Structure formats: C-alpha cells, structure tokens
Amino acid sequence: MSKAFGPHLAYVAPFAVTFHSGKIVRPHFTRIGGRSLDKGVNLPSSLKAVEDAVAWVMGADDGSPNWSASFAQEPGPAYGVRVELRK
C-alpha cells in the first residue's frame, strides 16, 4: 500500500482533510480476480487489510460515521485491488 499511495499522497490529502473536517469520505474497494465471494461478509473481510491501510494513510478511523466504505468485485484471472476515494 505504501508503494501504491506514496507517490500519490497529494491526491489522497484532500480526502483526509474532508474526513478530518467532519464530512463523509466514501472509499470504494474493488477486489479484482479469483472467484466471486459472498458480498455480505466474505467480500468486505477480504478487503479489510487494504481498508485499514488506506484509513491509516489518511489518519482516519474506519469505524467512524464519517467513513462510509463500499465493496465490489470483478472475478477473473488477474489479481489486485482498486481503491477509489469519493467525497
């Protein structure tokens, strides 16, 4: 995560400012690759480490009401995680 976010911290900073000003940040995590997971429990838990890392980079609490994460998946042969930040 640090290698992915490090060169792009200037893009992440406005979302951290939004979060710390008391407004809602909506991170969206997409699991890419593998088989489909149950959207209720398994999908969010498979992305928890990435969510924690993004929250850490922003100095945010992912348990806060200002943190409204959503999760998706794109099954297939390639593997990765796409992170999108929305205000």
PDB file of N, CA and C in Angstrom:
ATOM      1  N   MET A   1       0.817  -1.181   0.000  1.00  0.00           N
ATOM      2  CA  MET A   1       0.000   0.000   0.000  1.00  0.00           C
ATOM      3  C   MET A   1       0.863   1.247   0.000  1.00  0.00           C
ATOM      4  N   SER A   2       1.958   1.227   0.760  1.00  0.00           N
ATOM      5  CA  SER A   2       2.788   2.433   0.814  1.00  0.00           C
ATOM      6  C   SER A   2       3.404   2.738  -0.541  1.00  0.00           C
ATOM      7  N   LYS A   3       3.767   1.694  -1.293  1.00  0.00           N
ATOM      8  CA  LYS A   3       4.322   1.916  -2.632  1.00  0.00           C
ATOM      9  C   LYS A   3       3.258   2.453  -3.581  1.00  0.00           C
ATOM     10  N   ALA A   4       2.016   2.014  -3.399  1.00  0.00           N
ATOM     11  CA  ALA A   4       0.933   2.476  -4.269  1.00  0.00           C
ATOM     12  C   ALA A   4       0.519   3.907  -3.935  1.00  0.00           C
ATOM     13  N   PHE A   5       0.410   4.207  -2.650  1.00  0.00           N
ATOM     14  CA  PHE A   5      -0.062   5.531  -2.242  1.00  0.00           C
ATOM     15  C   PHE A   5       1.051   6.564  -2.159  1.00  0.00           C
ATOM     16  N   GLY A   6       2.252   6.139  -1.809  1.00  0.00           N
ATOM     17  CA  GLY A   6       3.354   7.066  -1.592  1.00  0.00           C
ATOM     18  C   GLY A   6       3.526   8.124  -2.670  1.00  0.00           C
ATOM     19  N   PRO A   7       3.625   7.737  -3.946  1.00  0.00           N
ATOM     20  CA  PRO A   7       3.814   8.737  -4.992  1.00  0.00           C
ATOM     21  C   PRO A   7       2.576   9.604  -5.246  1.00  0.00           C
ATOM     22  N   HIS A   8       1.449   9.240  -4.656  1.00  0.00           N
ATOM     23  CA  HIS A   8       0.193   9.937  -4.946  1.00  0.00           C
ATOM     24  C   HIS A   8      -0.437  10.577  -3.708  1.00  0.00           C
ATOM     25  N   LEU A   9       0.358  10.854  -2.691  1.00  0.00           N
ATOM     26  CA  LEU A   9      -0.194  11.404  -1.451  1.00  0.00           C
ATOM     27  C   LEU A   9      -0.882  12.742  -1.661  1.00  0.00           C
ATOM     28  N   ALA A  10      -0.441  13.509  -2.634  1.00  0.00           N
ATOM     29  CA  ALA A  10      -1.089  14.797  -2.902  1.00  0.00           C
ATOM     30  C   ALA A  10      -2.547  14.601  -3.314  1.00  0.00           C
ATOM     31  N   TYR A  11      -2.855  13.470  -3.941  1.00  0.00           N
ATOM     32  CA  TYR A  11      -4.233  13.189  -4.348  1.00  0.00           C
ATOM     33  C   TYR A  11      -5.067  12.686  -3.170  1.00  0.00           C
ATOM     34  N   VAL A  12      -4.422  12.045  -2.208  1.00  0.00           N
ATOM     35  CA  VAL A  12      -5.114  11.485  -1.049  1.00  0.00           C
ATOM     36  C   VAL A  12      -5.401  12.574  -0.005  1.00  0.00           C
ATOM     37  N   ALA A  13      -4.520  13.568   0.080  1.00  0.00           N
ATOM     38  CA  ALA A  13      -4.620  14.605   1.105  1.00  0.00           C
ATOM     39  C   ALA A  13      -5.985  15.296   1.161  1.00  0.00           C
ATOM     40  N   PRO A  14      -6.601  15.675   0.032  1.00  0.00           N
ATOM     41  CA  PRO A  14      -7.908  16.339   0.126  1.00  0.00           C
ATOM     42  C   PRO A  14      -8.986  15.461   0.784  1.00  0.00           C
ATOM     43  N   PHE A  15      -8.869  14.156   0.623  1.00  0.00           N
ATOM     44  CA  PHE A  15      -9.848  13.252   1.242  1.00  0.00           C
ATOM     45  C   PHE A  15      -9.609  13.174   2.746  1.00  0.00           C
ATOM     46  N   ALA A  16      -8.332  13.219   3.153  1.00  0.00           N
ATOM     47  CA  ALA A  16      -8.013  13.247   4.580  1.00  0.00           C
ATOM     48  C   ALA A  16      -8.538  14.540   5.205  1.00  0.00           C
ATOM     49  N   VAL A  17      -8.367  15.656   4.519  1.00  0.00           N
ATOM     50  CA  VAL A  17      -8.867  16.943   5.012  1.00  0.00           C
ATOM     51  C   VAL A  17     -10.391  16.888   5.144  1.00  0.00           C
ATOM     52  N   THR A  18     -11.054  16.315   4.149  1.00  0.00           N
ATOM     53  CA  THR A  18     -12.513  16.177   4.199  1.00  0.00           C
ATOM     54  C   THR A  18     -12.925  15.362   5.412  1.00  0.00           C
ATOM     55  N   PHE A  19     -12.264  14.228   5.620  1.00  0.00           N
ATOM     56  CA  PHE A  19     -12.597  13.364   6.755  1.00  0.00           C
ATOM     57  C   PHE A  19     -12.402  14.105   8.070  1.00  0.00           C
ATOM     58  N   HIS A  20     -11.262  14.761   8.227  1.00  0.00           N
ATOM     59  CA  HIS A  20     -10.936  15.417   9.495  1.00  0.00           C
ATOM     60  C   HIS A  20     -11.738  16.694   9.729  1.00  0.00           C
ATOM     61  N   SER A  21     -12.402  17.180   8.684  1.00  0.00           N
ATOM     62  CA  SER A  21     -13.276  18.348   8.875  1.00  0.00           C
ATOM     63  C   SER A  21     -14.689  17.919   9.270  1.00  0.00           C
ATOM     64  N   GLY A  22     -14.893  16.610   9.416  1.00  0.00           N
ATOM     65  CA  GLY A  22     -16.184  16.108   9.875  1.00  0.00           C
ATOM     66  C   GLY A  22     -17.133  15.703   8.765  1.00  0.00           C
ATOM     67  N   LYS A  23     -16.659  15.747   7.529  1.00  0.00           N
ATOM     68  CA  LYS A  23     -17.505  15.353   6.399  1.00  0.00           C
ATOM     69  C   LYS A  23     -17.261  13.884   6.056  1.00  0.00           C
ATOM     70  N   ILE A  24     -18.173  13.319   5.287  1.00  0.00           N
ATOM     71  CA  ILE A  24     -18.105  11.896   4.942  1.00  0.00           C
ATOM     72  C   ILE A  24     -17.163  11.656   3.768  1.00  0.00           C
ATOM     73  N   VAL A  25     -16.334  10.625   3.925  1.00  0.00           N
ATOM     74  CA  VAL A  25     -15.477  10.131   2.846  1.00  0.00           C
ATOM     75  C   VAL A  25     -16.005   8.750   2.485  1.00  0.00           C
ATOM     76  N   ARG A  26     -16.099   8.482   1.193  1.00  0.00           N
ATOM     77  CA  ARG A  26     -16.650   7.216   0.717  1.00  0.00           C
ATOM     78  C   ARG A  26     -15.603   6.432  -0.074  1.00  0.00           C
ATOM     79  N   PRO A  27     -14.740   5.683   0.616  1.00  0.00           N
ATOM     80  CA  PRO A  27     -13.793   4.849  -0.114  1.00  0.00           C
ATOM     81  C   PRO A  27     -14.522   3.653  -0.730  1.00  0.00           C
ATOM     82  N   HIS A  28     -14.135   3.305  -1.940  1.00  0.00           N
ATOM     83  CA  HIS A  28     -14.736   2.169  -2.641  1.00  0.00           C
ATOM     84  C   HIS A  28     -13.610   1.212  -3.007  1.00  0.00           C
ATOM     85  N   PHE A  29     -13.730  -0.032  -2.557  1.00  0.00           N
ATOM     86  CA  PHE A  29     -12.707  -1.044  -2.767  1.00  0.00           C
ATOM     87  C   PHE A  29     -13.247  -2.125  -3.704  1.00  0.00           C
ATOM     88  N   THR A  30     -12.511  -2.407  -4.763  1.00  0.00           N
ATOM     89  CA  THR A  30     -12.912  -3.454  -5.704  1.00  0.00           C
ATOM     90  C   THR A  30     -11.866  -4.557  -5.691  1.00  0.00           C
ATOM     91  N   ARG A  31     -12.288  -5.754  -5.325  1.00  0.00           N
ATOM     92  CA  ARG A  31     -11.417  -6.934  -5.344  1.00  0.00           C
ATOM     93  C   ARG A  31     -11.407  -7.446  -6.773  1.00  0.00           C
ATOM     94  N   ILE A  32     -10.227  -7.556  -7.342  1.00  0.00           N
ATOM     95  CA  ILE A  32     -10.085  -7.996  -8.725  1.00  0.00           C
ATOM     96  C   ILE A  32      -9.462  -9.386  -8.730  1.00  0.00           C
ATOM     97  N   GLY A  33     -10.101 -10.295  -9.449  1.00  0.00           N
ATOM     98  CA  GLY A  33      -9.553 -11.636  -9.632  1.00  0.00           C
ATOM     99  C   GLY A  33     -10.156 -12.670  -8.710  1.00  0.00           C
ATOM    100  N   GLY A  34      -9.862 -13.912  -9.027  1.00  0.00           N
ATOM    101  CA  GLY A  34     -10.355 -15.031  -8.239  1.00  0.00           C
ATOM    102  C   GLY A  34     -11.822 -15.300  -8.478  1.00  0.00           C
ATOM    103  N   ARG A  35     -12.397 -16.075  -7.592  1.00  0.00           N
ATOM    104  CA  ARG A  35     -13.813 -16.419  -7.697  1.00  0.00           C
ATOM    105  C   ARG A  35     -14.649 -15.388  -6.954  1.00  0.00           C
ATOM    106  N   SER A  36     -15.942 -15.400  -7.213  1.00  0.00           N
ATOM    107  CA  SER A  36     -16.847 -14.481  -6.518  1.00  0.00           C
ATOM    108  C   SER A  36     -16.969 -14.860  -5.048  1.00  0.00           C
ATOM    109  N   LEU A  37     -16.995 -13.844  -4.209  1.00  0.00           N
ATOM    110  CA  LEU A  37     -17.197 -14.054  -2.781  1.00  0.00           C
ATOM    111  C   LEU A  37     -18.574 -13.549  -2.380  1.00  0.00           C
ATOM    112  N   ASP A  38     -19.080 -14.055  -1.266  1.00  0.00           N
ATOM    113  CA  ASP A  38     -20.332 -13.596  -0.693  1.00  0.00           C
ATOM    114  C   ASP A  38     -20.180 -12.116  -0.355  1.00  0.00           C
ATOM    115  N   LYS A  39     -21.087 -11.281  -0.858  1.00  0.00           N
ATOM    116  CA  LYS A  39     -20.989  -9.827  -0.657  1.00  0.00           C
ATOM    117  C   LYS A  39     -21.281  -9.407   0.776  1.00  0.00           C
ATOM    118  N   GLY A  40     -21.986 -10.241   1.536  1.00  0.00           N
ATOM    119  CA  GLY A  40     -22.379  -9.860   2.884  1.00  0.00           C
ATOM    120  C   GLY A  40     -21.237  -9.817   3.881  1.00  0.00           C
ATOM    121  N   VAL A  41     -20.447 -10.885   3.952  1.00  0.00           N
ATOM    122  CA  VAL A  41     -19.394 -10.980   4.957  1.00  0.00           C
ATOM    123  C   VAL A  41     -18.021 -11.188   4.326  1.00  0.00           C
ATOM    124  N   ASN A  42     -17.928 -12.120   3.407  1.00  0.00           N
ATOM    125  CA  ASN A  42     -16.624 -12.512   2.878  1.00  0.00           C
ATOM    126  C   ASN A  42     -15.943 -11.423   2.051  1.00  0.00           C
ATOM    127  N   LEU A  43     -16.682 -10.703   1.240  1.00  0.00           N
ATOM    128  CA  LEU A  43     -16.065  -9.677   0.398  1.00  0.00           C
ATOM    129  C   LEU A  43     -15.472  -8.547   1.250  1.00  0.00           C
ATOM    130  N   PRO A  44     -16.251  -7.931   2.159  1.00  0.00           N
ATOM    131  CA  PRO A  44     -15.644  -6.872   2.981  1.00  0.00           C
ATOM    132  C   PRO A  44     -14.457  -7.371   3.814  1.00  0.00           C
ATOM    133  N   SER A  45     -14.554  -8.583   4.361  1.00  0.00           N
ATOM    134  CA  SER A  45     -13.456  -9.077   5.195  1.00  0.00           C
ATOM    135  C   SER A  45     -12.209  -9.367   4.358  1.00  0.00           C
ATOM    136  N   SER A  46     -12.384  -9.731   3.080  1.00  0.00           N
ATOM    137  CA  SER A  46     -11.217  -9.979   2.225  1.00  0.00           C
ATOM    138  C   SER A  46     -10.473  -8.690   1.898  1.00  0.00           C
ATOM    139  N   LEU A  47     -11.142  -7.557   2.032  1.00  0.00           N
ATOM    140  CA  LEU A  47     -10.542  -6.256   1.720  1.00  0.00           C
ATOM    141  C   LEU A  47     -10.213  -5.445   2.969  1.00  0.00           C
ATOM    142  N   LYS A  48     -10.381  -6.035   4.154  1.00  0.00           N
ATOM    143  CA  LYS A  48     -10.192  -5.308   5.407  1.00  0.00           C
ATOM    144  C   LYS A  48      -8.775  -4.772   5.572  1.00  0.00           C
ATOM    145  N   ALA A  49      -7.769  -5.544   5.224  1.00  0.00           N
ATOM    146  CA  ALA A  49      -6.382  -5.079   5.381  1.00  0.00           C
ATOM    147  C   ALA A  49      -6.109  -3.863   4.500  1.00  0.00           C
ATOM    148  N   VAL A  50      -6.663  -3.869   3.290  1.00  0.00           N
ATOM    149  CA  VAL A  50      -6.490  -2.724   2.391  1.00  0.00           C
ATOM    150  C   VAL A  50      -7.238  -1.516   2.951  1.00  0.00           C
ATOM    151  N   GLU A  51      -8.458  -1.744   3.428  1.00  0.00           N
ATOM    152  CA  GLU A  51      -9.226  -0.645   4.024  1.00  0.00           C
ATOM    153  C   GLU A  51      -8.477  -0.049   5.214  1.00  0.00           C
ATOM    154  N   ASP A  52      -7.924  -0.901   6.074  1.00  0.00           N
ATOM    155  CA  ASP A  52      -7.160  -0.421   7.223  1.00  0.00           C
ATOM    156  C   ASP A  52      -5.956   0.404   6.786  1.00  0.00           C
ATOM    157  N   ALA A  53      -5.264  -0.035   5.742  1.00  0.00           N
ATOM    158  CA  ALA A  53      -4.079   0.686   5.260  1.00  0.00           C
ATOM    159  C   ALA A  53      -4.458   2.056   4.701  1.00  0.00           C
ATOM    160  N   VAL A  54      -5.552   2.126   3.955  1.00  0.00           N
ATOM    161  CA  VAL A  54      -5.998   3.408   3.393  1.00  0.00           C
ATOM    162  C   VAL A  54      -6.398   4.350   4.523  1.00  0.00           C
ATOM    163  N   ALA A  55      -7.122   3.836   5.508  1.00  0.00           N
ATOM    164  CA  ALA A  55      -7.516   4.657   6.651  1.00  0.00           C
ATOM    165  C   ALA A  55      -6.273   5.147   7.395  1.00  0.00           C
ATOM    166  N   TRP A  56      -5.290   4.284   7.550  1.00  0.00           N
ATOM    167  CA  TRP A  56      -4.058   4.659   8.249  1.00  0.00           C
ATOM    168  C   TRP A  56      -3.332   5.784   7.511  1.00  0.00           C
ATOM    169  N   VAL A  57      -3.216   5.664   6.188  1.00  0.00           N
ATOM    170  CA  VAL A  57      -2.546   6.691   5.388  1.00  0.00           C
ATOM    171  C   VAL A  57      -3.244   8.041   5.573  1.00  0.00           C
ATOM    172  N   MET A  58      -4.556   8.016   5.691  1.00  0.00           N
ATOM    173  CA  MET A  58      -5.333   9.254   5.832  1.00  0.00           C
ATOM    174  C   MET A  58      -5.459   9.716   7.277  1.00  0.00           C
ATOM    175  N   GLY A  59      -4.970   8.917   8.224  1.00  0.00           N
ATOM    176  CA  GLY A  59      -5.143   9.261   9.632  1.00  0.00           C
ATOM    177  C   GLY A  59      -6.594   9.194  10.050  1.00  0.00           C
ATOM    178  N   ALA A  60      -7.353   8.320   9.395  1.00  0.00           N
ATOM    179  CA  ALA A  60      -8.795   8.218   9.613  1.00  0.00           C
ATOM    180  C   ALA A  60      -9.135   6.982  10.437  1.00  0.00           C
ATOM    181  N   ASP A  61     -10.287   7.010  11.067  1.00  0.00           N
ATOM    182  CA  ASP A  61     -10.823   5.876  11.810  1.00  0.00           C
ATOM    183  C   ASP A  61     -11.889   5.227  10.938  1.00  0.00           C
ATOM    184  N   ASP A  62     -11.633   4.003  10.482  1.00  0.00           N
ATOM    185  CA  ASP A  62     -12.593   3.349   9.588  1.00  0.00           C
ATOM    186  C   ASP A  62     -13.870   2.917  10.299  1.00  0.00           C
ATOM    187  N   GLY A  63     -13.937   3.120  11.607  1.00  0.00           N
ATOM    188  CA  GLY A  63     -15.161   2.848  12.352  1.00  0.00           C
ATOM    189  C   GLY A  63     -16.003   4.098  12.577  1.00  0.00           C
ATOM    190  N   SER A  64     -15.502   5.219  12.099  1.00  0.00           N
ATOM    191  CA  SER A  64     -16.193   6.497  12.272  1.00  0.00           C
ATOM    192  C   SER A  64     -17.414   6.590  11.363  1.00  0.00           C
ATOM    193  N   PRO A  65     -18.437   7.340  11.772  1.00  0.00           N
ATOM    194  CA  PRO A  65     -19.581   7.569  10.884  1.00  0.00           C
ATOM    195  C   PRO A  65     -19.194   8.385   9.641  1.00  0.00           C
ATOM    196  N   ASN A  66     -18.039   9.029   9.669  1.00  0.00           N
ATOM    197  CA  ASN A  66     -17.564   9.798   8.505  1.00  0.00           C
ATOM    198  C   ASN A  66     -16.880   8.915   7.472  1.00  0.00           C
ATOM    199  N   TRP A  67     -16.752   7.635   7.763  1.00  0.00           N
ATOM    200  CA  TRP A  67     -16.100   6.676   6.869  1.00  0.00           C
ATOM    201  C   TRP A  67     -17.181   5.741   6.350  1.00  0.00           C
ATOM    202  N   SER A  68     -17.513   5.842   5.080  1.00  0.00           N
ATOM    203  CA  SER A  68     -18.600   5.046   4.510  1.00  0.00           C
ATOM    204  C   SER A  68     -18.068   4.213   3.346  1.00  0.00           C
ATOM    205  N   ALA A  69     -17.442   3.101   3.687  1.00  0.00           N
ATOM    206  CA  ALA A  69     -16.799   2.256   2.674  1.00  0.00           C
ATOM    207  C   ALA A  69     -17.821   1.391   1.941  1.00  0.00           C
ATOM    208  N   SER A  70     -17.524   1.129   0.673  1.00  0.00           N
ATOM    209  CA  SER A  70     -18.315   0.189  -0.115  1.00  0.00           C
ATOM    210  C   SER A  70     -17.360  -0.775  -0.804  1.00  0.00           C
ATOM    211  N   PHE A  71     -17.896  -1.926  -1.201  1.00  0.00           N
ATOM    212  CA  PHE A  71     -17.061  -3.003  -1.722  1.00  0.00           C
ATOM    213  C   PHE A  71     -17.689  -3.609  -2.972  1.00  0.00           C
ATOM    214  N   ALA A  72     -16.825  -4.004  -3.911  1.00  0.00           N
ATOM    215  CA  ALA A  72     -17.280  -4.657  -5.136  1.00  0.00           C
ATOM    216  C   ALA A  72     -16.235  -5.696  -5.525  1.00  0.00           C
ATOM    217  N   GLN A  73     -16.570  -6.477  -6.540  1.00  0.00           N
ATOM    218  CA  GLN A  73     -15.610  -7.472  -7.021  1.00  0.00           C
ATOM    219  C   GLN A  73     -15.745  -7.661  -8.513  1.00  0.00           C
ATOM    220  N   GLU A  74     -14.630  -7.986  -9.125  1.00  0.00           N
ATOM    221  CA  GLU A  74     -14.563  -8.303 -10.552  1.00  0.00           C
ATOM    222  C   GLU A  74     -13.800  -9.611 -10.689  1.00  0.00           C
ATOM    223  N   PRO A  75     -14.499 -10.747 -10.629  1.00  0.00           N
ATOM    224  CA  PRO A  75     -13.819 -12.034 -10.741  1.00  0.00           C
ATOM    225  C   PRO A  75     -13.086 -12.160 -12.073  1.00  0.00           C
ATOM    226  N   GLY A  76     -12.019 -12.934 -12.067  1.00  0.00           N
ATOM    227  CA  GLY A  76     -11.257 -13.154 -13.289  1.00  0.00           C
ATOM    228  C   GLY A  76      -9.865 -13.659 -12.988  1.00  0.00           C
ATOM    229  N   PRO A  77      -9.033 -13.766 -14.020  1.00  0.00           N
ATOM    230  CA  PRO A  77      -7.701 -14.354 -13.845  1.00  0.00           C
ATOM    231  C   PRO A  77      -6.665 -13.409 -13.214  1.00  0.00           C
ATOM    232  N   ALA A  78      -6.818 -12.106 -13.369  1.00  0.00           N
ATOM    233  CA  ALA A  78      -5.860 -11.159 -12.800  1.00  0.00           C
ATOM    234  C   ALA A  78      -6.222 -10.885 -11.340  1.00  0.00           C
ATOM    235  N   TYR A  79      -5.241 -10.497 -10.532  1.00  0.00           N
ATOM    236  CA  TYR A  79      -5.487 -10.231  -9.114  1.00  0.00           C
ATOM    237  C   TYR A  79      -5.052  -8.828  -8.750  1.00  0.00           C
ATOM    238  N   GLY A  80      -5.799  -8.193  -7.845  1.00  0.00           N
ATOM    239  CA  GLY A  80      -5.443  -6.872  -7.361  1.00  0.00           C
ATOM    240  C   GLY A  80      -6.603  -6.252  -6.618  1.00  0.00           C
ATOM    241  N   VAL A  81      -6.408  -5.014  -6.212  1.00  0.00           N
ATOM    242  CA  VAL A  81      -7.456  -4.239  -5.548  1.00  0.00           C
ATOM    243  C   VAL A  81      -7.435  -2.837  -6.129  1.00  0.00           C
ATOM    244  N   ARG A  82      -8.601  -2.364  -6.526  1.00  0.00           N
ATOM    245  CA  ARG A  82      -8.746  -0.978  -6.984  1.00  0.00           C
ATOM    246  C   ARG A  82      -9.338  -0.176  -5.832  1.00  0.00           C
ATOM    247  N   VAL A  83      -8.714   0.958  -5.533  1.00  0.00           N
ATOM    248  CA  VAL A  83      -9.201   1.833  -4.472  1.00  0.00           C
ATOM    249  C   VAL A  83      -9.624   3.145  -5.109  1.00  0.00           C
ATOM    250  N   GLU A  84     -10.877   3.533  -4.849  1.00  0.00           N
ATOM    251  CA  GLU A  84     -11.392   4.816  -5.319  1.00  0.00           C
ATOM    252  C   GLU A  84     -11.848   5.599  -4.091  1.00  0.00           C
ATOM    253  N   LEU A  85     -11.463   6.850  -4.032  1.00  0.00           N
ATOM    254  CA  LEU A  85     -11.891   7.716  -2.928  1.00  0.00           C
ATOM    255  C   LEU A  85     -12.900   8.713  -3.442  1.00  0.00           C
ATOM    256  N   ARG A  86     -13.992   8.848  -2.702  1.00  0.00           N
ATOM    257  CA  ARG A  86     -15.072   9.765  -3.101  1.00  0.00           C
ATOM    258  C   ARG A  86     -15.457  10.607  -1.899  1.00  0.00           C
ATOM    259  N   LYS A  87     -15.876  11.835  -2.171  1.00  0.00           N
ATOM    260  CA  LYS A  87     -16.371  12.717  -1.096  1.00  0.00           C
ATOM    261  C   LYS A  87     -17.879  12.720  -1.147  1.00  0.00           C
TER     262      LYS A  87
END
